[in-house]
Short mmCIF file of C-alpha atoms in Angstrom, two decimals:
data_model
loop_
_atom_site.label_atom_id
_atom_site.label_comp_id
_atom_site.label_asym_id
_atom_site.label_seq_id
_atom_site.Cartn_x
_atom_site.Cartn_y
_atom_site.Cartn_z
CA MET R 1 -12.73 11.06 15.57
CA THR R 2 -10.54 10.39 18.62
CA LEU R 3 -6.90 9.68 17.88
CA GLU R 4 -4.83 7.78 20.44
CA THR R 5 -1.06 8.27 20.55
CA ILE R 6 0.72 4.94 21.09
CA SER R 7 4.27 6.28 20.79
CA GLU R 8 6.30 9.16 19.40
CA ALA R 9 10.07 9.37 18.93
CA LYS R 10 12.39 11.94 17.39
CA ALA R 11 14.05 10.82 14.15
CA PHE R 12 16.05 12.94 11.66
CA ASP R 13 14.71 16.09 13.37
CA GLY R 14 11.17 14.87 12.74
CA ILE R 15 8.74 12.66 14.64
CA GLN R 16 8.00 8.98 14.07
CA GLY R 17 4.65 8.26 15.65
CA VAL R 18 2.30 5.31 16.04
CA TYR R 19 -1.38 6.00 16.56
CA ALA R 20 -4.68 4.15 16.98
CA HIS R 21 -8.35 4.85 16.49
CA ASN R 22 -11.66 3.02 16.48
CA ALA R 23 -12.41 2.64 12.79
CA ILE R 24 -15.99 2.70 11.56
CA SER R 25 -15.32 1.02 8.22
CA THR R 26 -13.47 -2.00 9.66
CA ASN R 27 -15.50 -2.02 12.88
CA CYS R 28 -12.42 -2.44 15.08
CA LYS R 29 -9.42 -0.63 16.50
CA MET R 30 -6.79 0.14 13.87
CA ASN R 31 -3.14 1.13 14.32
CA PHE R 32 -1.10 3.17 11.86
CA ALA R 33 2.23 5.00 11.76
CA VAL R 34 3.07 8.53 10.62
CA PHE R 35 6.49 10.08 10.08
CA LEU R 36 6.45 13.87 10.20
CA PRO R 37 9.55 15.61 8.81
CA ARG R 38 10.76 18.82 10.46
CA GLN R 39 9.18 20.82 7.60
CA ALA R 40 5.75 19.77 8.90
CA LYS R 41 6.25 22.05 11.92
CA ILE R 42 5.76 25.14 9.75
CA GLN R 43 3.88 24.08 6.62
CA LYS R 44 1.67 21.48 4.99
CA CYS R 45 3.70 18.77 3.30
CA PRO R 46 3.36 16.25 0.46
CA THR R 47 2.36 12.86 1.83
CA LEU R 48 2.81 9.23 0.86
CA PHE R 49 0.70 6.31 1.99
CA TYR R 50 2.80 3.13 2.16
CA LEU R 51 0.85 -0.15 1.98
CA SER R 52 2.59 -3.25 3.34
CA GLY R 53 2.40 -6.82 2.13
CA LEU R 54 1.02 -10.14 3.35
CA THR R 55 1.66 -11.02 7.03
CA CYS R 56 2.91 -7.48 7.79
CA THR R 57 1.61 -4.68 10.00
CA HIS R 58 2.50 -0.98 10.02
CA GLN R 59 5.62 -1.94 12.00
CA ASN R 60 7.56 -3.82 9.30
CA VAL R 61 8.37 -0.85 7.10
CA MET R 62 9.06 1.29 10.17
CA ASP R 63 11.75 -1.16 11.30
CA LYS R 64 13.17 -2.24 7.95
CA GLY R 65 12.09 0.14 5.19
CA GLU R 66 14.75 2.83 5.83
CA TYR R 67 12.57 5.67 4.60
CA ARG R 68 13.04 8.33 7.30
CA ARG R 69 16.37 9.86 6.23
CA MET R 70 15.22 10.57 2.67
CA ALA R 71 11.69 11.54 3.73
CA ALA R 72 13.24 14.07 6.11
CA GLU R 73 15.45 15.46 3.36
CA LEU R 74 12.56 15.76 0.90
CA GLY R 75 9.97 16.96 3.44
CA LEU R 76 7.62 14.01 2.91
CA ILE R 77 5.07 12.77 5.41
CA ILE R 78 4.90 8.96 5.37
CA VAL R 79 1.71 7.17 6.50
CA CYS R 80 1.82 3.41 7.11
CA PRO R 81 -1.55 1.67 7.67
CA ASP R 82 -2.01 -1.87 8.92
CA THR R 83 -2.72 -4.59 6.37
CA SER R 84 -6.01 -5.83 7.81
CA PRO R 85 -8.50 -5.50 10.65
CA ARG R 86 -7.36 -6.82 14.03
CA GLY R 87 -9.00 -8.07 17.21
CA GLU R 88 -10.52 -11.19 18.73
CA GLU R 89 -13.86 -10.54 17.04
CA VAL R 90 -12.31 -10.31 13.55
CA ALA R 91 -12.64 -13.35 11.28
CA ASP R 92 -9.38 -15.14 10.59
CA ASP R 93 -7.78 -18.28 9.23
CA PRO R 94 -4.75 -18.81 11.51
CA ASP R 95 -3.55 -21.75 9.42
CA ASP R 96 -3.35 -19.78 6.16
CA TRP R 97 -1.09 -16.71 5.83
CA GLN R 98 -2.84 -15.79 2.58
CA LEU R 99 -6.22 -15.22 4.23
CA GLY R 100 -7.51 -13.32 7.25
CA LYS R 101 -5.49 -11.13 9.58
CA GLY R 102 -2.50 -9.68 7.78
CA ALA R 103 -4.05 -10.47 4.41
CA GLY R 104 -6.73 -7.85 3.82
CA PHE R 105 -5.78 -7.31 0.14
CA TYR R 106 -6.99 -3.69 0.37
CA LEU R 107 -10.47 -4.61 -0.85
CA ASP R 108 -14.01 -4.36 0.51
CA ALA R 109 -15.24 -7.87 1.29
CA THR R 110 -18.80 -8.82 0.43
CA GLN R 111 -18.93 -12.39 1.78
CA THR R 112 -19.67 -13.76 5.25
CA PRO R 113 -17.90 -13.68 7.70
CA TRP R 114 -15.32 -11.34 6.17
CA ALA R 115 -17.64 -8.47 5.23
CA ASP R 116 -18.17 -7.47 8.88
CA HIS R 117 -14.61 -6.13 9.18
CA TYR R 118 -12.62 -6.52 5.96
CA GLN R 119 -13.39 -3.16 4.36
CA MET R 120 -9.80 -2.17 3.74
CA GLU R 121 -10.29 -0.21 0.52
CA THR R 122 -12.83 2.07 2.19
CA TYR R 123 -10.63 2.30 5.27
CA VAL R 124 -7.46 3.37 3.44
CA ARG R 125 -9.10 5.48 0.73
CA ASP R 126 -11.67 7.31 2.86
CA GLU R 127 -11.54 6.87 6.62
CA LEU R 128 -7.80 6.85 7.27
CA TYR R 129 -7.21 9.42 4.53
CA ASP R 130 -9.68 11.84 6.12
CA LEU R 131 -8.34 11.13 9.63
CA VAL R 132 -4.76 11.87 8.57
CA LEU R 133 -5.74 15.07 6.78
CA ALA R 134 -7.68 16.23 9.84
CA ASN R 135 -4.86 15.58 12.33
CA PHE R 136 -1.60 16.14 10.44
CA PRO R 137 -0.28 18.96 8.20
CA VAL R 138 -0.96 17.22 4.89
CA ASP R 139 -1.28 19.12 1.62
CA PRO R 140 -4.31 17.35 0.06
CA ALA R 141 -3.22 18.37 -3.43
CA ARG R 142 0.05 16.46 -3.02
CA VAL R 143 -0.74 12.91 -1.88
CA GLY R 144 0.77 9.77 -3.38
CA ILE R 145 0.73 6.06 -2.68
CA LEU R 146 3.20 3.18 -2.83
CA GLY R 147 3.39 -0.35 -1.52
CA HIS R 148 5.05 -3.75 -1.54
CA SER R 149 3.69 -7.07 -2.84
CA MET R 150 0.05 -7.23 -1.65
CA GLY R 151 0.52 -3.55 -0.76
CA GLY R 152 1.84 -2.88 -4.25
CA HIS R 153 -1.39 -4.41 -5.54
CA GLY R 154 -3.31 -2.10 -3.22
CA ALA R 155 -1.36 0.98 -4.27
CA LEU R 156 -1.89 0.28 -7.97
CA THR R 157 -5.61 -0.43 -7.69
CA LEU R 158 -6.31 2.54 -5.42
CA ALA R 159 -4.39 4.91 -7.69
CA LEU R 160 -5.97 3.59 -10.88
CA LYS R 161 -9.45 4.04 -9.41
CA ASN R 162 -8.74 7.35 -7.65
CA PRO R 163 -6.22 9.36 -9.71
CA GLU R 164 -7.73 12.61 -8.43
CA LYS R 165 -6.80 11.60 -4.87
CA TYR R 166 -3.43 9.88 -5.41
CA LYS R 167 -1.25 12.06 -7.62
CA SER R 168 1.69 9.62 -7.78
CA CYS R 169 1.97 5.84 -7.52
CA SER R 170 4.77 3.30 -7.29
CA ALA R 171 5.24 -0.29 -6.14
CA PHE R 172 7.84 -2.80 -5.07
CA ALA R 173 7.22 -6.30 -6.46
CA PRO R 174 3.43 -5.83 -6.72
CA ILE R 175 0.84 -8.52 -7.34
CA VAL R 176 -0.32 -6.99 -10.62
CA ASN R 177 -2.90 -9.60 -11.65
CA PRO R 178 -4.26 -11.21 -8.45
CA SER R 179 -6.98 -12.97 -10.43
CA SER R 180 -4.25 -15.27 -11.75
CA CYS R 181 -1.89 -15.25 -8.76
CA ASP R 182 -1.36 -18.31 -6.60
CA TRP R 183 -1.27 -16.11 -3.48
CA SER R 184 -4.52 -14.28 -3.97
CA ILE R 185 -7.10 -16.46 -5.74
CA LYS R 186 -8.14 -18.03 -2.44
CA GLY R 187 -8.47 -14.62 -0.80
CA LEU R 188 -10.44 -13.05 -3.65
CA SER R 189 -12.82 -16.01 -3.68
CA ALA R 190 -13.31 -15.90 0.08
CA TYR R 191 -13.75 -12.14 0.33
CA LEU R 192 -15.68 -11.47 -2.90
CA GLY R 193 -17.28 -14.77 -3.89
CA ASP R 194 -16.78 -16.96 -6.93
CA ASP R 195 -18.01 -14.46 -9.54
CA LYS R 196 -14.68 -13.50 -11.10
CA ASP R 197 -16.18 -10.41 -12.71
CA SER R 198 -16.31 -8.88 -9.21
CA TRP R 199 -12.58 -9.47 -8.83
CA ARG R 200 -11.73 -7.14 -11.72
CA ALA R 201 -12.20 -4.04 -9.55
CA TYR R 202 -9.26 -5.21 -7.42
CA ASP R 203 -6.91 -6.27 -10.20
CA ALA R 204 -4.56 -3.67 -11.74
CA VAL R 205 -4.25 -5.44 -15.09
CA HIS R 206 -8.01 -5.86 -15.43
CA LEU R 207 -8.68 -2.28 -14.30
CA ILE R 208 -6.46 -1.01 -17.10
CA GLU R 209 -8.11 -3.37 -19.58
CA ASP R 210 -11.48 -2.01 -18.43
CA GLY R 211 -10.48 1.61 -19.03
CA ALA R 212 -8.67 2.88 -15.93
CA ARG R 213 -5.87 5.31 -16.76
CA TYR R 214 -2.95 6.90 -14.90
CA ASP R 215 -0.21 9.27 -16.00
CA ALA R 216 2.87 7.34 -14.87
CA LEU R 217 3.73 4.34 -12.72
CA LEU R 218 7.02 3.16 -11.21
CA VAL R 219 7.62 -0.53 -10.40
CA ASP R 220 10.77 -2.16 -9.07
CA GLN R 221 11.04 -5.96 -9.19
CA GLY R 222 13.86 -8.26 -8.09
CA SER R 223 14.97 -10.85 -10.62
CA ALA R 224 15.73 -13.36 -7.84
CA ASP R 225 12.27 -13.00 -6.27
CA GLY R 226 10.96 -16.50 -5.61
CA PHE R 227 7.41 -15.34 -6.27
CA LEU R 228 8.15 -13.70 -9.62
CA GLU R 229 6.89 -16.34 -12.04
CA ASN R 230 3.74 -17.60 -10.29
CA GLY R 231 2.69 -14.64 -8.21
CA LEU R 232 3.90 -11.25 -9.39
CA LYS R 233 4.12 -11.38 -13.21
CA PRO R 234 5.14 -7.75 -13.89
CA TRP R 235 5.19 -8.40 -17.63
CA LEU R 236 1.38 -8.55 -17.53
CA LEU R 237 1.26 -5.02 -16.16
CA GLN R 238 3.82 -3.90 -18.71
CA ASP R 239 1.74 -5.29 -21.56
CA ALA R 240 -1.47 -3.71 -20.24
CA CYS R 241 0.22 -0.31 -19.79
CA GLU R 242 1.73 -0.41 -23.29
CA LYS R 243 -1.67 -1.12 -24.84
CA ALA R 244 -3.32 1.64 -22.79
CA GLY R 245 -0.63 4.25 -23.30
CA ILE R 246 0.24 4.43 -19.59
CA GLY R 247 3.83 5.41 -18.86
CA LEU R 248 5.31 2.54 -16.85
CA THR R 249 8.89 2.50 -15.62
CA LEU R 250 9.65 -1.15 -14.79
CA ASN R 251 13.05 -1.72 -13.23
CA MET R 252 14.16 -5.36 -13.07
CA ARG R 253 16.77 -5.43 -10.30
CA GLU R 254 19.28 -8.19 -10.91
CA GLY R 255 19.81 -10.56 -7.98
CA TYR R 256 17.32 -8.96 -5.57
CA ASP R 257 14.65 -11.01 -3.78
CA HIS R 258 11.26 -10.15 -2.24
CA SER R 259 12.50 -9.00 1.16
CA TYR R 260 13.00 -5.66 2.85
CA TYR R 261 16.67 -5.86 1.85
CA PHE R 262 15.32 -5.24 -1.66
CA ILE R 263 12.82 -2.58 -0.61
CA SER R 264 15.30 -0.60 1.48
CA SER R 265 17.84 -0.68 -1.38
CA PHE R 266 15.52 1.28 -3.67
CA MET R 267 13.33 3.20 -1.19
CA ASP R 268 15.25 6.44 -1.80
CA ASP R 269 14.63 6.16 -5.55
CA HIS R 270 10.91 5.83 -4.99
CA LEU R 271 10.71 8.72 -2.53
CA ARG R 272 12.59 10.99 -4.93
CA TRP R 273 10.31 9.90 -7.78
CA HIS R 274 7.21 10.75 -5.75
CA ALA R 275 8.63 14.06 -4.53
CA ALA R 276 9.28 15.14 -8.12
CA ARG R 277 5.70 14.37 -9.12
CA LEU R 278 4.16 15.93 -6.05
CA GLY R 279 5.84 19.24 -6.81
CA ASN R 280 8.20 19.21 -3.84
#
């Protein structure tokens, strides 16, 4: 598969790159970012996929996530996919930030017109994963995943369904139960149809209730997050993990909101947590 280099820049003795390729799963051109630490020049490295939230692209965490210094210190490769398909031919709802471009929810849509392009679970889990392993010095035995908000939802669901692929998982302010979240009900209905049983495969709380298991999860949540009560509901994940015997570390961060000020404040903690579990 042909990989196009959009840009590369030196950062912390490593390389921050942005790349593009014509994706089969989403049937469009997709951009993504990769940070390679200096250690990647001589050896395969542990790797983290970072999934962004609603309205974002790969660029947001590059500009505001402040991950490169610690990733360079720990020798972590960081991969940042886009949040949805892009292009003039891709279905969209420009009047609704919770649906369409920027709001792929990391699922595989089954409904018209979304199914033609919105295959984000397959894209992240299979196509981009294989592309990154083929083109960058990734140790496939040491791959983890993390994300924010909608991306936290994606990280949790992908890890719960693919623990053999993602050996560590964490999230910032994730949507843990999108079946009951004001942000996501419209999207799940549009992408998957009105049969709510089909939504359970993309809902971390329901996946755990239905038998999915994972060794340990890390979640950070700001107490001043305006979406906490009606959208994020971390206590539902905590309850599900307790009943299932899943080790969840839930940090309620006093006074922090939903923004990248919050994410960047605790990014180092998450990268260290992943590095410890990936055997770095």
